[in-house]
PDB file of C-alpha atoms and ligand atoms in Angstrom:
ATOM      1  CA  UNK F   1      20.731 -10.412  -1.497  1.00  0.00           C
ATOM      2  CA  UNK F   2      19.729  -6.965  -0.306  1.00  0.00           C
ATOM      3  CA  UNK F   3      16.516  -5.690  -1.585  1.00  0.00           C
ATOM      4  CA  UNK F   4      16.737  -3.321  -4.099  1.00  0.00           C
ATOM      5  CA  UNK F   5      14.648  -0.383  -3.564  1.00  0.00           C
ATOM      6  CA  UNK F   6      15.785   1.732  -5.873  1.00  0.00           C
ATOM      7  CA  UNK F   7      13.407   1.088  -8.349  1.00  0.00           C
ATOM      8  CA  UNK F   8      10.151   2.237  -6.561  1.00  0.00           C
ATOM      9  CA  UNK F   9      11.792   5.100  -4.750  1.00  0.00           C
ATOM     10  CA  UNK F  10      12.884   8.159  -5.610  1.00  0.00           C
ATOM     11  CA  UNK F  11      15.023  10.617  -3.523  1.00  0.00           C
ATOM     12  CA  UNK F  12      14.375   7.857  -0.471  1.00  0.00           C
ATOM     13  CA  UNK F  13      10.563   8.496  -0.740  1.00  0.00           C
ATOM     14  CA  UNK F  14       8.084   6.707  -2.490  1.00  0.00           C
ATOM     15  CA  UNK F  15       4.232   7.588  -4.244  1.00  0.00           C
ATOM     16  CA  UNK F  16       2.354   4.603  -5.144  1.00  0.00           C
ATOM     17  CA  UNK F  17      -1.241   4.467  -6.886  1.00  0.00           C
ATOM     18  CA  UNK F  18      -2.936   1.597  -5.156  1.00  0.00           C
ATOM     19  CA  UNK F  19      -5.550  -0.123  -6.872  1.00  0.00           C
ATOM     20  CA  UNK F  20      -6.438  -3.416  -5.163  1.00  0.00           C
ATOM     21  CA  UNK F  21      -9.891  -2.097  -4.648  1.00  0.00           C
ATOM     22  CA  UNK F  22     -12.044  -4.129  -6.864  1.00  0.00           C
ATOM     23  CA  UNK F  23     -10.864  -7.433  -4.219  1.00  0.00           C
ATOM     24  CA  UNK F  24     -10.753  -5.482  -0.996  1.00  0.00           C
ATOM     25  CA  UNK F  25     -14.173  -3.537  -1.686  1.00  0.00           C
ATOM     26  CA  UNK F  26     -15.936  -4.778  -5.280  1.00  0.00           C
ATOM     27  CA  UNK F  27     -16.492  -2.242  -7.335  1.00  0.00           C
ATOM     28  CA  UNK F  28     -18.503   0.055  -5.097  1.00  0.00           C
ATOM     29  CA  UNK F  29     -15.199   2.635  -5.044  1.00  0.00           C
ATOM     30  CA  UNK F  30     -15.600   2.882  -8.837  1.00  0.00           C
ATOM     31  CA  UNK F  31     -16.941   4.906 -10.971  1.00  0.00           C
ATOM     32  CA  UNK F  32     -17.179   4.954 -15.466  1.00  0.00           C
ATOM     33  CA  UNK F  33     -13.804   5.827 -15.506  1.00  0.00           C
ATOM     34  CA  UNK F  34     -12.145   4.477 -12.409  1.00  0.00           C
ATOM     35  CA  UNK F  35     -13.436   0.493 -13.298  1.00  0.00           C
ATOM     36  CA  UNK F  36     -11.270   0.108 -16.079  1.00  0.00           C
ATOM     37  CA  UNK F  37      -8.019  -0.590 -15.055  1.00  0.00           C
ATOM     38  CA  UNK F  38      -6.281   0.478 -18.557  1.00  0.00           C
ATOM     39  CA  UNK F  39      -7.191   3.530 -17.302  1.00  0.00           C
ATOM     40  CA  UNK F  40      -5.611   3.814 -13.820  1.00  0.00           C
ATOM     41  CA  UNK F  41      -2.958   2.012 -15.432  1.00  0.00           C
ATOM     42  CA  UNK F  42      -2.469   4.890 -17.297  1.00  0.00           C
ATOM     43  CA  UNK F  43      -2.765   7.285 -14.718  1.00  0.00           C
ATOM     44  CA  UNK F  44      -0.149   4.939 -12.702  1.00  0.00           C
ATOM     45  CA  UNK F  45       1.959   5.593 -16.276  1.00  0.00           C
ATOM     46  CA  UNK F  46       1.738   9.354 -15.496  1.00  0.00           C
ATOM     47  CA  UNK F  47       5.480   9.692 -14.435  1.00  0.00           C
ATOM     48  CA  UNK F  48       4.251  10.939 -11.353  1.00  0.00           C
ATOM     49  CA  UNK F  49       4.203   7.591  -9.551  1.00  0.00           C
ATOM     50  CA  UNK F  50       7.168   5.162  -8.338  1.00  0.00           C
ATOM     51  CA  UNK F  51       4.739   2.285  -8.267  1.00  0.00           C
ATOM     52  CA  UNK F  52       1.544   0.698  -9.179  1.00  0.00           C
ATOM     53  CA  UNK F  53      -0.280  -1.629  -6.705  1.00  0.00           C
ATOM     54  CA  UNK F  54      -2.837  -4.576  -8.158  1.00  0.00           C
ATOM     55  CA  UNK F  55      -3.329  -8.047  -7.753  1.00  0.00           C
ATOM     56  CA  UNK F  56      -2.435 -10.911 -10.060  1.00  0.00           C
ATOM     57  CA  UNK F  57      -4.794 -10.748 -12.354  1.00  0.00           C
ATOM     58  CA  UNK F  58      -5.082  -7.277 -13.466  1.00  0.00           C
ATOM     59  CA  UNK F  59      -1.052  -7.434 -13.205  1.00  0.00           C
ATOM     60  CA  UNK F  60      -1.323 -10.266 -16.112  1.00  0.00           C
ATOM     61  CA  UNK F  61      -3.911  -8.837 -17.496  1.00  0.00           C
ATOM     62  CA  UNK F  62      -3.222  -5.341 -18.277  1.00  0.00           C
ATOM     63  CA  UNK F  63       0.533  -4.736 -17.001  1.00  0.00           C
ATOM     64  CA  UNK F  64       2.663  -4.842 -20.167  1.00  0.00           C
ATOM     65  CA  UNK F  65       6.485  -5.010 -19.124  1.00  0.00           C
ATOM     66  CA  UNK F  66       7.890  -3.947 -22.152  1.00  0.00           C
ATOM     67  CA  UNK F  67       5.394  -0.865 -22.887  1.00  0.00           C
ATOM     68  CA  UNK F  68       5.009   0.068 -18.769  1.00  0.00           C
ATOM     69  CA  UNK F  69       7.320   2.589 -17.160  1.00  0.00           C
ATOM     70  CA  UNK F  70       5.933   2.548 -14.151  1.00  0.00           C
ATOM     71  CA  UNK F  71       6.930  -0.345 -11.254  1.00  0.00           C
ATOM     72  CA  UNK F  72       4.446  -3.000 -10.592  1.00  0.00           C
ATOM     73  CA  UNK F  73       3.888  -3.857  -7.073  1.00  0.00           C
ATOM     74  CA  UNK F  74       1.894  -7.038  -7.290  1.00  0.00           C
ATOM     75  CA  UNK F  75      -0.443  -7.599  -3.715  1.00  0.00           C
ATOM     76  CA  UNK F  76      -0.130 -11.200  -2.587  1.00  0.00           C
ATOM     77  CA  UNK F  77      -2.882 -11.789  -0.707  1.00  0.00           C
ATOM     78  CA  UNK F  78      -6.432 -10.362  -0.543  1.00  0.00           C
ATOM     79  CA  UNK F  79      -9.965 -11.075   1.039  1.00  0.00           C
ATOM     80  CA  UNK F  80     -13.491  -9.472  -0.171  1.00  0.00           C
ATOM     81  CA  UNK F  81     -15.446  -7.669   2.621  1.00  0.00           C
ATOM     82  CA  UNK F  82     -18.911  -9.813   2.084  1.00  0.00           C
ATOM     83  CA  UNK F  83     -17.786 -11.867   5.401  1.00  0.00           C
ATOM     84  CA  UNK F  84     -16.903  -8.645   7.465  1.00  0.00           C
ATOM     85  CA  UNK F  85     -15.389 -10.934   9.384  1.00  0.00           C
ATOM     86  CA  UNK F  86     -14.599  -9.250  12.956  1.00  0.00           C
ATOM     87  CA  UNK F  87     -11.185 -10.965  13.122  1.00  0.00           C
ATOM     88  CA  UNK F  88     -10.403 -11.240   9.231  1.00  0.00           C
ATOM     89  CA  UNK F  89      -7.510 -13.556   7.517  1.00  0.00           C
ATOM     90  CA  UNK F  90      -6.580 -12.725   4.013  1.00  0.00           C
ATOM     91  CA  UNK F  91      -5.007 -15.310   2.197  1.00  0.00           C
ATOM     92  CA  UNK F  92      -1.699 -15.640   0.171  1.00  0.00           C
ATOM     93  CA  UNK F  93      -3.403 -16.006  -3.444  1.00  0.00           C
ATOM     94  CA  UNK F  94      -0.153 -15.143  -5.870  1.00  0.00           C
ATOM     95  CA  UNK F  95       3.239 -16.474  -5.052  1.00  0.00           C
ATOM     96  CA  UNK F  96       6.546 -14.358  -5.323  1.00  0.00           C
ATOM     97  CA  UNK F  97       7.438 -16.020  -8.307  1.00  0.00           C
ATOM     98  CA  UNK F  98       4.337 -15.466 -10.039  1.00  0.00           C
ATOM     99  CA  UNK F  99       4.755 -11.842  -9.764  1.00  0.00           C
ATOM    100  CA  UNK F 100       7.884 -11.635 -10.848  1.00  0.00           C
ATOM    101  CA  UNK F 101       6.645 -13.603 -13.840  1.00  0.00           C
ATOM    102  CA  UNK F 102       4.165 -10.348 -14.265  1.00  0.00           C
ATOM    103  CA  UNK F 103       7.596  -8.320 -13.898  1.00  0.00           C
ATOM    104  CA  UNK F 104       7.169  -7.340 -10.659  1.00  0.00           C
ATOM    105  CA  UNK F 105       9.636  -5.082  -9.065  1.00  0.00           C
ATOM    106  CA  UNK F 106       8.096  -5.307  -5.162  1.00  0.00           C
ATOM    107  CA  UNK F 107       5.535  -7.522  -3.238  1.00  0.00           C
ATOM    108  CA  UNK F 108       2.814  -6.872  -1.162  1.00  0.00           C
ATOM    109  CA  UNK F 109       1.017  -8.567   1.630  1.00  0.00           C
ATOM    110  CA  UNK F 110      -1.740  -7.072   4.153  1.00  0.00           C
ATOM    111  CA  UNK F 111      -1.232  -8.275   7.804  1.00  0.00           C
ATOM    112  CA  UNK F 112      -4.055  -7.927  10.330  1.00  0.00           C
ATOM    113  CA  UNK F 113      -2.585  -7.017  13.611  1.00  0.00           C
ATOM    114  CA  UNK F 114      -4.446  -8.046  16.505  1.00  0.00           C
ATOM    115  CA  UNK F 115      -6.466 -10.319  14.358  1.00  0.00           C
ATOM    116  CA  UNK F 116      -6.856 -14.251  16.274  1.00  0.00           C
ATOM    117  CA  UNK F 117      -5.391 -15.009  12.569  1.00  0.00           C
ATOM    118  CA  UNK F 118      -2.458 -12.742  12.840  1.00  0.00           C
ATOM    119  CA  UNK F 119       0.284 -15.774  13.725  1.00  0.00           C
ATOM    120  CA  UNK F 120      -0.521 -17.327  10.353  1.00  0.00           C
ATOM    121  CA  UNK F 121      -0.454 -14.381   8.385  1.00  0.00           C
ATOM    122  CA  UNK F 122       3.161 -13.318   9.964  1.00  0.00           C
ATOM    123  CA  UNK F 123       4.208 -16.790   9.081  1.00  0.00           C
ATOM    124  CA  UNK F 124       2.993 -16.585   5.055  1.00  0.00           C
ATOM    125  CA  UNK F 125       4.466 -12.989   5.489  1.00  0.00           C
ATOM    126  CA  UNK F 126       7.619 -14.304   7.014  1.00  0.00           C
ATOM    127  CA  UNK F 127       8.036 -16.834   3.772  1.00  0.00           C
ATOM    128  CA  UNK F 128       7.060 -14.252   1.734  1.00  0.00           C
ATOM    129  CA  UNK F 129       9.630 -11.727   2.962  1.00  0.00           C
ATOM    130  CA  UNK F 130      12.277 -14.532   2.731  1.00  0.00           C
ATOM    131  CA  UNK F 131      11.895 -15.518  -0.926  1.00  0.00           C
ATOM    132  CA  UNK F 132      11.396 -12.014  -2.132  1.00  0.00           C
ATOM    133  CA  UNK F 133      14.684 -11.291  -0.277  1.00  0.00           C
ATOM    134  CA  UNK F 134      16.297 -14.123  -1.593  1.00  0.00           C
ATOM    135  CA  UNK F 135      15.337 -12.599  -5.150  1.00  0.00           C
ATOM    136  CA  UNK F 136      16.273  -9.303  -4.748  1.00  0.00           C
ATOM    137  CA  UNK F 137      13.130  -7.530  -4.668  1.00  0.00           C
ATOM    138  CA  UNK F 138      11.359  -5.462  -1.892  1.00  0.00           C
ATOM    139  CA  UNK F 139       8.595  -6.660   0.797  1.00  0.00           C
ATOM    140  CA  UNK F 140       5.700  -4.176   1.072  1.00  0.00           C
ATOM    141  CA  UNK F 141       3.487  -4.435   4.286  1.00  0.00           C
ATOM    142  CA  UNK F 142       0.076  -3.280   4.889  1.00  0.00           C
ATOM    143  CA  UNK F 143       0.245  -3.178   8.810  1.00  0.00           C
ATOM    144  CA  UNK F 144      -3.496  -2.784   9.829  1.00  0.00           C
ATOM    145  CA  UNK F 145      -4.359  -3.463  13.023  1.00  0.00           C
ATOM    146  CA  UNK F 146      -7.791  -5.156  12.827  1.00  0.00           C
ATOM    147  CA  UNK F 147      -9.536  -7.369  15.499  1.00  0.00           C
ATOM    148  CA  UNK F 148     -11.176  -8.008  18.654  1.00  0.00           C
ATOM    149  CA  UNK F 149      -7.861  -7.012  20.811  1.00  0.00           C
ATOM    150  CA  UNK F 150      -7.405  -4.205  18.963  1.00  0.00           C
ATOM    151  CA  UNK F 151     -11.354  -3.017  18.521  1.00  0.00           C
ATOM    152  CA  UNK F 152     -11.556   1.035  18.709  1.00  0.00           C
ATOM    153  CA  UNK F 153      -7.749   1.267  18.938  1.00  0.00           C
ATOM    154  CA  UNK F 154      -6.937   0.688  15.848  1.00  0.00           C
ATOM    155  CA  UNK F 155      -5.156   4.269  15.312  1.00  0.00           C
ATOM    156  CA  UNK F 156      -3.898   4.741  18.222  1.00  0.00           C
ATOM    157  CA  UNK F 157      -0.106   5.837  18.743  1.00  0.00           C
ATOM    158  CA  UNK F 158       0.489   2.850  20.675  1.00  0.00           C
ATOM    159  CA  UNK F 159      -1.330  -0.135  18.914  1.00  0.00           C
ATOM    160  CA  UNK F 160       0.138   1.739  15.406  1.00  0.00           C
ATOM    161  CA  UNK F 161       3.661   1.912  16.382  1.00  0.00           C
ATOM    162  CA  UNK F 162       3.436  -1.994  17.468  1.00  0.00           C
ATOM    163  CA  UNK F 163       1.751  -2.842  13.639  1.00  0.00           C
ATOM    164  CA  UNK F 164       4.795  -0.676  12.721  1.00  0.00           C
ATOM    165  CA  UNK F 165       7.510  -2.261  14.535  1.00  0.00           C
ATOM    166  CA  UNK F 166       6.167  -5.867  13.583  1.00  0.00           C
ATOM    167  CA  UNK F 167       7.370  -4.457  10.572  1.00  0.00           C
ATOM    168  CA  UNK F 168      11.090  -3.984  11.200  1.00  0.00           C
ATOM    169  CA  UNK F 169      10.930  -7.138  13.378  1.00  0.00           C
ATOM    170  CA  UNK F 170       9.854  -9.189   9.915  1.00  0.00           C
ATOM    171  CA  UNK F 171      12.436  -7.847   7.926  1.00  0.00           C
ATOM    172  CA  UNK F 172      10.118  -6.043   5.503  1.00  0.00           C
ATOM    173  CA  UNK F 173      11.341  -2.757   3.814  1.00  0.00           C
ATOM    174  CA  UNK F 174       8.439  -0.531   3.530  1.00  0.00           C
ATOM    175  CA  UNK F 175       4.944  -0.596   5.985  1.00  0.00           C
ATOM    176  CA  UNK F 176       2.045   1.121   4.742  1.00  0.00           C
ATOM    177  CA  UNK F 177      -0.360   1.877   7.282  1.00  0.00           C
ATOM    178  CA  UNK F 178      -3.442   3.565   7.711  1.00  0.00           C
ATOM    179  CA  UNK F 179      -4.382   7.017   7.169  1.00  0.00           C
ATOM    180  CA  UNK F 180      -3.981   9.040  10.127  1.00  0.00           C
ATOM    181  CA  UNK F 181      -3.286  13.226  10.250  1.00  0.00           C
ATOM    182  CA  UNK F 182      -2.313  12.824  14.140  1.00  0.00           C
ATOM    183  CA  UNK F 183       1.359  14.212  14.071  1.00  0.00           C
ATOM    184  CA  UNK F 184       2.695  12.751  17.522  1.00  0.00           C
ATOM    185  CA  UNK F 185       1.606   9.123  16.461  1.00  0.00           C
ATOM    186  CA  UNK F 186       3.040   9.127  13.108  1.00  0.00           C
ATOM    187  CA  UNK F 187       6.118  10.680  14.569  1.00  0.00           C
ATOM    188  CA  UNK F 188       5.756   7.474  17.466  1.00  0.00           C
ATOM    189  CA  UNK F 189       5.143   4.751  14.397  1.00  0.00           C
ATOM    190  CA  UNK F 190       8.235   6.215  12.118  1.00  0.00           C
ATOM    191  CA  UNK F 191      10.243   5.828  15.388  1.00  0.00           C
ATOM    192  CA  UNK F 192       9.359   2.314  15.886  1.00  0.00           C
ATOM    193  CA  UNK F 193       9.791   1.542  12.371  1.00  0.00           C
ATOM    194  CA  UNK F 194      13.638   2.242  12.554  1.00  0.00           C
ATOM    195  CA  UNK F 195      15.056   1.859   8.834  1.00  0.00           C
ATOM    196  CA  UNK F 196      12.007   0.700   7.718  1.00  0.00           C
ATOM    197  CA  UNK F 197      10.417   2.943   5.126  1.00  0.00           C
ATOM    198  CA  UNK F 198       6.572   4.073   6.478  1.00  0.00           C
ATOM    199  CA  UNK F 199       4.260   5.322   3.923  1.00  0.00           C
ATOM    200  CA  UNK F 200       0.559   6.062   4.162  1.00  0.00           C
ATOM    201  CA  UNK F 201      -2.612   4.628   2.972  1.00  0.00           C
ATOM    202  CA  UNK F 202      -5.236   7.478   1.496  1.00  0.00           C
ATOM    203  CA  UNK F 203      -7.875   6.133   2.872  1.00  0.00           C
ATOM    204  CA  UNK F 204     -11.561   7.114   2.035  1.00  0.00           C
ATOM    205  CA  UNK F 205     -12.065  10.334  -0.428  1.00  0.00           C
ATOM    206  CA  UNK F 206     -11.686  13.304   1.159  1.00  0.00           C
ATOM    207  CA  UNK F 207     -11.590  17.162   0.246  1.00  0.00           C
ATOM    208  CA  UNK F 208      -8.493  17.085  -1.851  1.00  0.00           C
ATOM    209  CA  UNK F 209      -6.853  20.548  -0.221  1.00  0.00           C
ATOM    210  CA  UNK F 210      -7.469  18.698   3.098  1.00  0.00           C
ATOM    211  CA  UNK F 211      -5.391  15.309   2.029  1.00  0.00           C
ATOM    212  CA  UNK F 212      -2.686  17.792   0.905  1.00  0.00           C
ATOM    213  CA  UNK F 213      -2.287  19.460   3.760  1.00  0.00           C
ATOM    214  CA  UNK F 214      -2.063  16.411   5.870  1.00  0.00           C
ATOM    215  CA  UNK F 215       0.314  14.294   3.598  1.00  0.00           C
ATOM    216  CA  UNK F 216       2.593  18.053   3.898  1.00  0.00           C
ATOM    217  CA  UNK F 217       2.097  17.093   7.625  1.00  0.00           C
ATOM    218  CA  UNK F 218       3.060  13.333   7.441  1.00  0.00           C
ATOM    219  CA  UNK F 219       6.303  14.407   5.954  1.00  0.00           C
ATOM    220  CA  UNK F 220       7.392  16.496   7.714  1.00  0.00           C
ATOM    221  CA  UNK F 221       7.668  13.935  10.898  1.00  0.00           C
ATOM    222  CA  UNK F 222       9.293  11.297   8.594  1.00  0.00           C
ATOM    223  CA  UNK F 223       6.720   9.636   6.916  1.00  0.00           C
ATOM    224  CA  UNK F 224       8.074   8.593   3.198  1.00  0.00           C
ATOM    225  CA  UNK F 225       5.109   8.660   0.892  1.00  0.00           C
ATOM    226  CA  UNK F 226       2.194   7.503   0.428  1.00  0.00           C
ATOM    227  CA  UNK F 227       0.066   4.709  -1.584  1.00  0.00           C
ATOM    228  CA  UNK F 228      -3.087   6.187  -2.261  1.00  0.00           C
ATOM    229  CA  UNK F 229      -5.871   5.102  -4.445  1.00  0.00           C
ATOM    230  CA  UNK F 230      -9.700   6.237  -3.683  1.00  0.00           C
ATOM    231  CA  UNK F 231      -7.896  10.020  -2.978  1.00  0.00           C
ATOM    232  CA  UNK F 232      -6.495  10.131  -6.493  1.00  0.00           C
ATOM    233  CA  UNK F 233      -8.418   8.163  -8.972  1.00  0.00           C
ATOM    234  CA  UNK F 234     -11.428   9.417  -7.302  1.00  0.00           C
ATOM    235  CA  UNK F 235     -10.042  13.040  -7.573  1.00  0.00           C
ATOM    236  CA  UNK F 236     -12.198  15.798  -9.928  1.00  0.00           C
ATOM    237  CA  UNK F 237      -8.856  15.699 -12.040  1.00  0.00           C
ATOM    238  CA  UNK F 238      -6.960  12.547 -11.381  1.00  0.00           C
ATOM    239  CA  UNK F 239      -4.014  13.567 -13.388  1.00  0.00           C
ATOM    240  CA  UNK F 240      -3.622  17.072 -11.586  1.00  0.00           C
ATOM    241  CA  UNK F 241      -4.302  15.510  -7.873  1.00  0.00           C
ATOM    242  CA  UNK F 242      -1.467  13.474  -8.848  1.00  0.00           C
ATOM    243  CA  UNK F 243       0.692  16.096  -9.680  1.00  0.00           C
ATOM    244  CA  UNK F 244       0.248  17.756  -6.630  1.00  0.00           C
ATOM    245  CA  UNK F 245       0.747  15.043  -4.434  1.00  0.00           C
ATOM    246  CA  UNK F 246       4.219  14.275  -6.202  1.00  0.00           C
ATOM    247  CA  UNK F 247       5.097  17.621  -5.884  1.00  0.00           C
ATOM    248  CA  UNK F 248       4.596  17.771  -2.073  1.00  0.00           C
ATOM    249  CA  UNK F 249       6.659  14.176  -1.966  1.00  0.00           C
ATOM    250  CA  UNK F 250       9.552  14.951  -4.111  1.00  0.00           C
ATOM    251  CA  UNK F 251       9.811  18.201  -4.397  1.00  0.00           C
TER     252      UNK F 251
HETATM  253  P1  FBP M   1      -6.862   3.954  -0.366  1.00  0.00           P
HETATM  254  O1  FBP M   1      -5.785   5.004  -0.499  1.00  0.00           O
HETATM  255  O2  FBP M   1      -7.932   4.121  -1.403  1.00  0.00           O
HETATM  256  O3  FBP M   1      -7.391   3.905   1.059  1.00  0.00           O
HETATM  257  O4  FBP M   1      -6.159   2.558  -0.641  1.00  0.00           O
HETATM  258  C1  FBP M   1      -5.347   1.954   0.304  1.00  0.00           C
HETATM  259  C2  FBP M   1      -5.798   0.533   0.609  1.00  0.00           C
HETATM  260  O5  FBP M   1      -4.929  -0.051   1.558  1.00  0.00           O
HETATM  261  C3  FBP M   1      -5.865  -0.360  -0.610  1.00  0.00           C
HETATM  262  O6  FBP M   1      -4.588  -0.812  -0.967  1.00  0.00           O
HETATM  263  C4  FBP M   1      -6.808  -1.434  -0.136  1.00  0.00           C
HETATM  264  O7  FBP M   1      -7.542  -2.023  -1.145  1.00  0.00           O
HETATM  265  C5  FBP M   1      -7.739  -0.676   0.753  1.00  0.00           C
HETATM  266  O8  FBP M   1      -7.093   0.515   1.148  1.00  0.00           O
HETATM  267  C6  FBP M   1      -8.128  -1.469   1.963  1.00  0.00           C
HETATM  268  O9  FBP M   1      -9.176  -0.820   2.575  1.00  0.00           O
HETATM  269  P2  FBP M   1      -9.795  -1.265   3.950  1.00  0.00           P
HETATM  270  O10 FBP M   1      -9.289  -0.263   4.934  1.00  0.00           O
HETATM  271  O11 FBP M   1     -11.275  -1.177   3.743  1.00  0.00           O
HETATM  272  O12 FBP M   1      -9.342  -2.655   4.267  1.00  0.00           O
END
């Protein structure tokens, strides 16, 4: 069955409010506001988003399917940073079926590339890509290049457009990757991503005219959105930094 990606897209372009955080990083990115996820649900609720990125608990938690308008996008596997491991793994720790339990309408699955650990998280990914295929809902990747072979190359055009093309080689029918404002790679990466949809990460908080400016330049060399956390709930005004953003996207 082909993927249906109608649901988290709009127009062929996509805006998603990650918020896998609280696993990746603790709860250092947080502030009063930002550690309640009823909250950022609620941003996510906005209208302004196509989807809304968590992991399996705060999907069960706080996602309510009947009451929720906007798309969950449940992440599949996850590691904490306390190992800062130099070549990390991050485990499968929610199964397709569980998220679809949590109505899930797309999956999600971080894969280090250039990690030593990269073959086994291409095969989970692999199995992943294949069920959620088989059930008719969209594979997200988070293509981050990560690891000894890839140390201090991580962004660049050529090591990016491979974590992109690994991508399209899986089968998988969106890549997020990093944040990056360099024009000629993202160009390179969309390229090598052929019909697969590439959006980009936010990354770390920066000025908010700034991120504008470069998601305006993303675009415009066929990047498809973005799924952006720390850059929106982190914002002075959330709501408005949202509204922006969708405005660049869609129009
Ligand atoms: P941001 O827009 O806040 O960067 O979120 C994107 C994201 O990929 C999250 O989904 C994830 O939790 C985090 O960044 C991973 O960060 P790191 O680069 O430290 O692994």
């Amino acid at each position: 069955m082909k993927a249906n990606l109608d649901k988290i897209t709009k127009n062929n372009r996509a805006l998603f409010l990650a918020y896998d955080h609280g696993m990746e990083h603790g709860p250092t990115d947080f502030d009063d506001e930002s550690v309640d996820p009823a909250k950022i649900l609620k941003i996510a609720d906005s209208g302004y988003f196509t989807g809304f990125i968590c992991q399996k608990g705060i999907a069960e938690k706080y996602y309510d399917q009947d009451k929720n308008k906007v798309p969950l996008i449940v992440k599949l596997n996850g590691k904490t940073k306390l190992l800062a491991e130099e070549d990390p793994y991050s485990p499968q720790v929610c199964s397709v079926e569980e998220a679809l339990n949590y109505g899930a309408s797309a999956v999600g699955y971080t894969l280090y590339v250039g990690s030593q650990y990269e073959a086994k998280m291409m095969k989970e990914l692999a199995e992943i890509e294949e069920e959620a295929e088989e059930k008719g809902i969209p594979a997200i990747g988070w293509m981050y290049p990560r690891g000894k072979a890839v140390a201090g190359k991580e962004k660049s055009k050529e090591i990016l457009a491979y974590a992109a093309r690994l991508g399209l080689e899986l089968g998988l029918e969106i890549i997020k990757i990093p944040f990056t404002t360099n024009q000629e790679t993202l160009s390179w990466v969309v390229k090598s991503a052929g019909e697969v949809k590439v959006v980009l990460a936010g990354g770390s908080k920066i000025d908010e005219g700034e991120f504008l400016e470069a998601t305006k330049k993303a675009l415009e060399v066929g990047v498809k959105g973005l799924a952006v956390g720390r850059n929106v709930w982190r914002a002075k005004e959330p709501l408005k930094m949202a509204e922006k953003i969708n405005k660049i996207i869609f129009g």
